[in-house]
PDB file of C-alpha atoms in Angstrom:
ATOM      1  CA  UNK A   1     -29.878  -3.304  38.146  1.00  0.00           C
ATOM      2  CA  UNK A   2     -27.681  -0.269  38.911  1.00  0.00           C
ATOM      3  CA  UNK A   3     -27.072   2.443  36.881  1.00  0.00           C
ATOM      4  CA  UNK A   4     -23.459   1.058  35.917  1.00  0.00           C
ATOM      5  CA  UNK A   5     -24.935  -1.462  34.381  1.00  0.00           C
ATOM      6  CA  UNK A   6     -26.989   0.027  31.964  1.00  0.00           C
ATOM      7  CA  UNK A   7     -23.780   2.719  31.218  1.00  0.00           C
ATOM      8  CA  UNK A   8     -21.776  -0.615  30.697  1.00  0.00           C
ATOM      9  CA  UNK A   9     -24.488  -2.168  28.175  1.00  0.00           C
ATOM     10  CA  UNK A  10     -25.327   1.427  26.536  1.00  0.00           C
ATOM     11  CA  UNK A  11     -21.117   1.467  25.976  1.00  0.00           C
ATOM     12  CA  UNK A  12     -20.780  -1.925  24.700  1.00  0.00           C
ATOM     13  CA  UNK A  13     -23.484  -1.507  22.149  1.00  0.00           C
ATOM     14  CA  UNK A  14     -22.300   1.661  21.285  1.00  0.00           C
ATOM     15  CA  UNK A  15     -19.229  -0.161  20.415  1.00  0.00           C
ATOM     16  CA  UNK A  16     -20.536  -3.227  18.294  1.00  0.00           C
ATOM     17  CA  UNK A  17     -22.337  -0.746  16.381  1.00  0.00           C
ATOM     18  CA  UNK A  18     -19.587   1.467  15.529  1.00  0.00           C
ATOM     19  CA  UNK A  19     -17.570  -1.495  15.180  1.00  0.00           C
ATOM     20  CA  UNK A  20     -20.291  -2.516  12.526  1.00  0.00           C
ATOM     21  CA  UNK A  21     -20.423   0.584  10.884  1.00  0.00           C
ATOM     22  CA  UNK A  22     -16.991   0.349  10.338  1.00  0.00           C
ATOM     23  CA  UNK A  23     -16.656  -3.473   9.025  1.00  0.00           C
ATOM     24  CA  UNK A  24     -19.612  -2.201   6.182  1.00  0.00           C
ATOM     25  CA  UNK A  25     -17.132   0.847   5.147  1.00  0.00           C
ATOM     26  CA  UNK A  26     -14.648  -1.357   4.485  1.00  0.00           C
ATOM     27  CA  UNK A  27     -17.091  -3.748   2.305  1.00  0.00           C
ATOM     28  CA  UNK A  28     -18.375  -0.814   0.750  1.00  0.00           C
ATOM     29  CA  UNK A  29     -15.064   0.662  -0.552  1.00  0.00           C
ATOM     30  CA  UNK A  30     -13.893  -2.907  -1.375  1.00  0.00           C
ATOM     31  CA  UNK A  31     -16.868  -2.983  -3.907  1.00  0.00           C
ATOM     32  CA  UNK A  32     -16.851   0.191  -5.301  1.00  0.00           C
ATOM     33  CA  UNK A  33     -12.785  -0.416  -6.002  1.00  0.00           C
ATOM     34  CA  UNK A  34     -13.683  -3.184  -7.769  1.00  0.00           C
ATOM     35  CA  UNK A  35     -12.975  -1.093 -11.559  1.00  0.00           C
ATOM     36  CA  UNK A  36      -9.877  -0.258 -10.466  1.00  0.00           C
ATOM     37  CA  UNK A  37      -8.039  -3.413 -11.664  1.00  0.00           C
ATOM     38  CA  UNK A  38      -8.566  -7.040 -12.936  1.00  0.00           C
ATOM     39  CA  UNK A  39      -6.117  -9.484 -11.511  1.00  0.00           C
ATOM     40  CA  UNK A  40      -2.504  -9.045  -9.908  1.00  0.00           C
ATOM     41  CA  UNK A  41       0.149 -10.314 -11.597  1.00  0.00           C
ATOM     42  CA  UNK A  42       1.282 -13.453 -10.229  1.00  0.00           C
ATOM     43  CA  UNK A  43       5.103 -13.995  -9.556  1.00  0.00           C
ATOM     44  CA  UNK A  44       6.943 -15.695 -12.281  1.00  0.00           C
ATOM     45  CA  UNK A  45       8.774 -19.149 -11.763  1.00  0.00           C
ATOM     46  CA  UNK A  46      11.817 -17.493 -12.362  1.00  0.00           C
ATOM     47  CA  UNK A  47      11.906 -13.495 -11.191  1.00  0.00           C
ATOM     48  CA  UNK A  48      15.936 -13.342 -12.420  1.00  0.00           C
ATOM     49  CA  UNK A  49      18.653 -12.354 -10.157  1.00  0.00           C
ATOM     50  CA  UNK A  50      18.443 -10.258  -7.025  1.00  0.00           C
ATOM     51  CA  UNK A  51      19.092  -6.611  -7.429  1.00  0.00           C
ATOM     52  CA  UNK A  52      18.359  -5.869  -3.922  1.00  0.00           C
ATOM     53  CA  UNK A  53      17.002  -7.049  -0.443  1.00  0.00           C
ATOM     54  CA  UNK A  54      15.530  -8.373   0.936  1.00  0.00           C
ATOM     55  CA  UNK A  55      14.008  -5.638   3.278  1.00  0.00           C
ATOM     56  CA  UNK A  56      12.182  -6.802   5.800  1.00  0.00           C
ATOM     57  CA  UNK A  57       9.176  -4.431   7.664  1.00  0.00           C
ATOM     58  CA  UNK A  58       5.823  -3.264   7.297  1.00  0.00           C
ATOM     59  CA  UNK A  59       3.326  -3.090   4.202  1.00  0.00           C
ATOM     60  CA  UNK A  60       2.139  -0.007   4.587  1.00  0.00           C
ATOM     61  CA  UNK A  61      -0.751  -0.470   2.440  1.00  0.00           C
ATOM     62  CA  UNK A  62      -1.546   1.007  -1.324  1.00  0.00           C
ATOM     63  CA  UNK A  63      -3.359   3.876  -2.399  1.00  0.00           C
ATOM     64  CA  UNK A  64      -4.235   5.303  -6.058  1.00  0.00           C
ATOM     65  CA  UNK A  65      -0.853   7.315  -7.116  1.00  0.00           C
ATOM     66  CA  UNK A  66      -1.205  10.979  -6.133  1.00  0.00           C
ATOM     67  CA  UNK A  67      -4.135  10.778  -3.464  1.00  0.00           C
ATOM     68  CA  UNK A  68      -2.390   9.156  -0.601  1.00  0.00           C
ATOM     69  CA  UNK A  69      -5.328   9.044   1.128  1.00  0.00           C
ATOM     70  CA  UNK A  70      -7.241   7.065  -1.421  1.00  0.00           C
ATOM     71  CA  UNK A  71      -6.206   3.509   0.295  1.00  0.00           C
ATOM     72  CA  UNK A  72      -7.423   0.580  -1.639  1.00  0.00           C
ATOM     73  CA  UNK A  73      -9.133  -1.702   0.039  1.00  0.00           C
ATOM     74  CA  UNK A  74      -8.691  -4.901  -2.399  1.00  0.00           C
ATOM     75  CA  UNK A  75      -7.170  -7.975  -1.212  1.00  0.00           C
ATOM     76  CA  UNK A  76      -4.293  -8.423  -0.967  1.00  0.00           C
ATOM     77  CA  UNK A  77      -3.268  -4.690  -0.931  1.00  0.00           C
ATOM     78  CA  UNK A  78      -6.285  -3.618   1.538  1.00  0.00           C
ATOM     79  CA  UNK A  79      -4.882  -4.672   4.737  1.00  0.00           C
ATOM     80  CA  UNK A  80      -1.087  -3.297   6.652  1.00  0.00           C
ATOM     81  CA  UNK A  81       1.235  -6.595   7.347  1.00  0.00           C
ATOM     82  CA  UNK A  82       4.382  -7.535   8.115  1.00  0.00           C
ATOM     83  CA  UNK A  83       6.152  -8.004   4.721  1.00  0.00           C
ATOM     84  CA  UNK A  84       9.565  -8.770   3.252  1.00  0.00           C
ATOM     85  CA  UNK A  85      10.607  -6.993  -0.330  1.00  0.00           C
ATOM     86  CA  UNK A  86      12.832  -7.891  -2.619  1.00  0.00           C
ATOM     87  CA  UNK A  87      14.087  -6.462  -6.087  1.00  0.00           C
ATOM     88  CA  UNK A  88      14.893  -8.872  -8.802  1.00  0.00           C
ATOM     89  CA  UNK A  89      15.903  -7.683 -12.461  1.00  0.00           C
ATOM     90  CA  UNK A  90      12.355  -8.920 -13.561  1.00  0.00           C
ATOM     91  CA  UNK A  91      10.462  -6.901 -10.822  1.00  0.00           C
ATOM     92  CA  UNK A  92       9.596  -6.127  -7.234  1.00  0.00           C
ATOM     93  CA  UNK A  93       8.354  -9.102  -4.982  1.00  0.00           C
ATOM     94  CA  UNK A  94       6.533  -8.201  -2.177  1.00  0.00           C
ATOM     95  CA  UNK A  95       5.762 -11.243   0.544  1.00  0.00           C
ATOM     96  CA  UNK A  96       3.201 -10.374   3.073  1.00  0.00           C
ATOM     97  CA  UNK A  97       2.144 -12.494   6.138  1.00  0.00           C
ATOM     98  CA  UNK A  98      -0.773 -14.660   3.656  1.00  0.00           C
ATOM     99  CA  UNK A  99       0.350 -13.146   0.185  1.00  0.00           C
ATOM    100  CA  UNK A 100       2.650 -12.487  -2.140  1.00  0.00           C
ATOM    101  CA  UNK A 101       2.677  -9.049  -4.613  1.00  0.00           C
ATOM    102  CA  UNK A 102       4.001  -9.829  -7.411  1.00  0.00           C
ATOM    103  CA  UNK A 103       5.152  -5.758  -9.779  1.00  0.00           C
ATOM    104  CA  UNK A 104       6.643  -6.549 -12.750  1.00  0.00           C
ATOM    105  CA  UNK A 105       9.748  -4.789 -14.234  1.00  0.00           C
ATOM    106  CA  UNK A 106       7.552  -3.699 -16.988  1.00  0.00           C
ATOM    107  CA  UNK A 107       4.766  -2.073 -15.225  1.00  0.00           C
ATOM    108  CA  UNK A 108       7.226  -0.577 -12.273  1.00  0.00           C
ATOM    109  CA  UNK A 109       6.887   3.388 -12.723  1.00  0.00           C
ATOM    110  CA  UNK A 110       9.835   3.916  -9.728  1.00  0.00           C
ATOM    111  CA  UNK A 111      10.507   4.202  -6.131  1.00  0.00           C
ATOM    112  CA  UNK A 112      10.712   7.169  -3.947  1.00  0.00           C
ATOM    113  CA  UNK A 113      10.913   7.811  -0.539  1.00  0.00           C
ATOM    114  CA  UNK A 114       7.226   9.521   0.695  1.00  0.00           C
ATOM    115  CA  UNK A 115       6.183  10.552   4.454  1.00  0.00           C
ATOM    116  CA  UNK A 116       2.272  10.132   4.057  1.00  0.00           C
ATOM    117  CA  UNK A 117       0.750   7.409   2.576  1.00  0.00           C
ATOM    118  CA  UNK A 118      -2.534   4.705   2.782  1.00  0.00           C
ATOM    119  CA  UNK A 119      -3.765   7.401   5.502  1.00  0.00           C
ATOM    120  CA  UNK A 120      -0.017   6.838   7.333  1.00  0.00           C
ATOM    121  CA  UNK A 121       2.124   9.556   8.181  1.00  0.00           C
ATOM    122  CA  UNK A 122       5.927   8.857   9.224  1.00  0.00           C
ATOM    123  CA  UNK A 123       8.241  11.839   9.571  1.00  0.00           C
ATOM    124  CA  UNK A 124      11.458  12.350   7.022  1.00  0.00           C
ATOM    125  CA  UNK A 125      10.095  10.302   4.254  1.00  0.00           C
ATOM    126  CA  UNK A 126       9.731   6.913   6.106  1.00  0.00           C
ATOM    127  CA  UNK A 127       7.803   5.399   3.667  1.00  0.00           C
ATOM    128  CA  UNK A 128       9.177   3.593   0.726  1.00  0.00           C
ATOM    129  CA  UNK A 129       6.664   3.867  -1.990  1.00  0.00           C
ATOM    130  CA  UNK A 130       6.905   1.939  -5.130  1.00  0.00           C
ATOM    131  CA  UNK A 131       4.553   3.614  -8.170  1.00  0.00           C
ATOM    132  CA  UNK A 132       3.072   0.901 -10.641  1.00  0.00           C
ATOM    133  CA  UNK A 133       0.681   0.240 -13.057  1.00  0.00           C
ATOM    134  CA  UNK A 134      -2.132  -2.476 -13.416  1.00  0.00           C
ATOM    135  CA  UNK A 135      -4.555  -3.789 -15.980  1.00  0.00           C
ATOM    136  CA  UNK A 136      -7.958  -2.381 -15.465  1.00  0.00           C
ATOM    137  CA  UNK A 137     -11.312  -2.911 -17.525  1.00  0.00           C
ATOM    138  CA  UNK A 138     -10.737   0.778 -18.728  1.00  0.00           C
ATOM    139  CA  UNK A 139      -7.604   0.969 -19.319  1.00  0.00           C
ATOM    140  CA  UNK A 140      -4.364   1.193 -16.550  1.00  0.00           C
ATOM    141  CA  UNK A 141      -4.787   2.064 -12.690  1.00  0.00           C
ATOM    142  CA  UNK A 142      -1.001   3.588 -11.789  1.00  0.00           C
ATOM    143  CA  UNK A 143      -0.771   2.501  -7.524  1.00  0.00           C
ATOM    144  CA  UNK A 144       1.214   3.515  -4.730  1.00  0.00           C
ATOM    145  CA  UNK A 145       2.227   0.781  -2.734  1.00  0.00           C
ATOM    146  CA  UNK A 146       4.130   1.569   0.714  1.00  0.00           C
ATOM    147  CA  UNK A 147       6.747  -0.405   2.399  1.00  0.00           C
ATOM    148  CA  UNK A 148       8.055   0.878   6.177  1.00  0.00           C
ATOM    149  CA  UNK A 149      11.909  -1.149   6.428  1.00  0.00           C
ATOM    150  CA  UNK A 150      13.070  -2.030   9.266  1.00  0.00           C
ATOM    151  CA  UNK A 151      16.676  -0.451   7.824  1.00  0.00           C
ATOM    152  CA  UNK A 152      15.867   3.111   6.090  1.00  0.00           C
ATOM    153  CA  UNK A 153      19.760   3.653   5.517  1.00  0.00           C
ATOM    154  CA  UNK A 154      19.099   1.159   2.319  1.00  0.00           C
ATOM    155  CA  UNK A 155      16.707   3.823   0.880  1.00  0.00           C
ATOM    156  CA  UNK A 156      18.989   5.878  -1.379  1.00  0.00           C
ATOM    157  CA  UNK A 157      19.379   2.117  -3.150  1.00  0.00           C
ATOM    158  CA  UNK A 158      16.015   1.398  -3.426  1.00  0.00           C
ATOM    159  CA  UNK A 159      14.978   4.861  -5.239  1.00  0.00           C
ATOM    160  CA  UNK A 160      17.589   4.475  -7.938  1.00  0.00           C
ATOM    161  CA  UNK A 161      15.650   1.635  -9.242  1.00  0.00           C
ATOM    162  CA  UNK A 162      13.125   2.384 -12.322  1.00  0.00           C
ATOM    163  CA  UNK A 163      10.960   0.387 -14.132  1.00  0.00           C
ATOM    164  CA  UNK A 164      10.118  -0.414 -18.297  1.00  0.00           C
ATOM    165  CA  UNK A 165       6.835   1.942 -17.390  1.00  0.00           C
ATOM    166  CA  UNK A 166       9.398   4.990 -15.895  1.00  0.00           C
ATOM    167  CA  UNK A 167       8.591   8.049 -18.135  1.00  0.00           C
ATOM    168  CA  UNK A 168      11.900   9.598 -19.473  1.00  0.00           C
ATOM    169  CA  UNK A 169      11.041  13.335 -18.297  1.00  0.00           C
ATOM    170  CA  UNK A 170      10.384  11.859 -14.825  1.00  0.00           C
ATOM    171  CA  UNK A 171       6.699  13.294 -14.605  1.00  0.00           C
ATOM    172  CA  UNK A 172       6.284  10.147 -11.565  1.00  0.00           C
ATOM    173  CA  UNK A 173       7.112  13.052  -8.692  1.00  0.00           C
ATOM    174  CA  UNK A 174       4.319  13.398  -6.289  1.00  0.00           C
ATOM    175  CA  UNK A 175       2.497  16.388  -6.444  1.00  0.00           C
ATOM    176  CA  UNK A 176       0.822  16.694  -2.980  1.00  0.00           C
ATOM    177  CA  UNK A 177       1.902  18.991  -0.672  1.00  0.00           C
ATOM    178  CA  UNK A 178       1.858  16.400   2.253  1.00  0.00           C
ATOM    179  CA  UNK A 179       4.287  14.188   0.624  1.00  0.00           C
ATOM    180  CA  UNK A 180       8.165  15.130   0.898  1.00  0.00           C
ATOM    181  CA  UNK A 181       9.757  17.083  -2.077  1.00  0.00           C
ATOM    182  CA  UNK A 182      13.395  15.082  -2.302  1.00  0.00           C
TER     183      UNK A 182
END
């Protein structure tokens, strides 16, 4: 045995174990979100009429609202996927590739465009981020959720929409410095 094959073998466990390492942060965050909220809300058999979409592109994933580096790692919002979205006058559905997001009108804060988010950064506000609310056992957790389209020029449409939860002095803006002041 050469001295290639031991660097080979040293490299492939080095892998596995960071690959292991990585796998038991995920669990790990997973179960210490698990406060955060009870249930989804499942779609309804009747959303109402479509206000917009749908949009296809790319789940970006969620994150607790004004840390968008604080992803959540609860299915279904834990992992990125291609998604469709699609506003009806009862809420936002959100399809992804084996779920389906369900963000009622009432519990829909509002949408705005955002360029970081879920530990993603896109330049010029490239992320569409709706800002929601969910039953938790201690109350409400208020969630980013980011959406990439395929077609950015239907933005502008998208943020006009609000939700029952909207405040009326619009205190929703992001705070962080690393997300875009529109």
């Amino acid at each position: 045995m050469n001295q290639d094959f031991w660097t080979a073998l040293v490299m492939i466990v080095l892998l596995l174990l960071l690959i292991g390492l990585m796998t038991l942060g995920w669990r790990n965050r997973s179960r210490s979100q698990a406060g955060l909220f009870d249930s989804l809300p499942q779609p309804p058999a009747d959303p109402g009429a479509v206000v917009l979409g749908p949009l296809t592109g790319v789940y970006v994933g969620s994150t607790v609202a004004g840390d968008w580096q604080a992803r959540i790692a609860r299915p279904p919002l834990g992992h990125r996927s291609a998604a469709t979205l699609t506003a009806y006058t009862g809420g936002l559905l959100l399809e992804l590739a084996t779920d389906v997001v369900w963000i009622p009108r009432a519990d829909l804060i509002g949408v705005r465009r955002t360029s970081a988010l879920a530990n993603k950064t896109v330049p010029g506000g490239g992320i569409l981020a709706a800002r929601w609310q969910v039953t938790a056992p201690r109350g409400r957790t208020v969630i980013d959720s980011g959406f990439r389209a395929d077609d950015k020029d239907s933005y502008p449409r998208w943020e006009a929409l609000r939700g029952d939860a909207a405040p009326s002095d619009r205190t929703d803006t992001p705070t962080s410095t690393t997300e875009e002041k529109q």
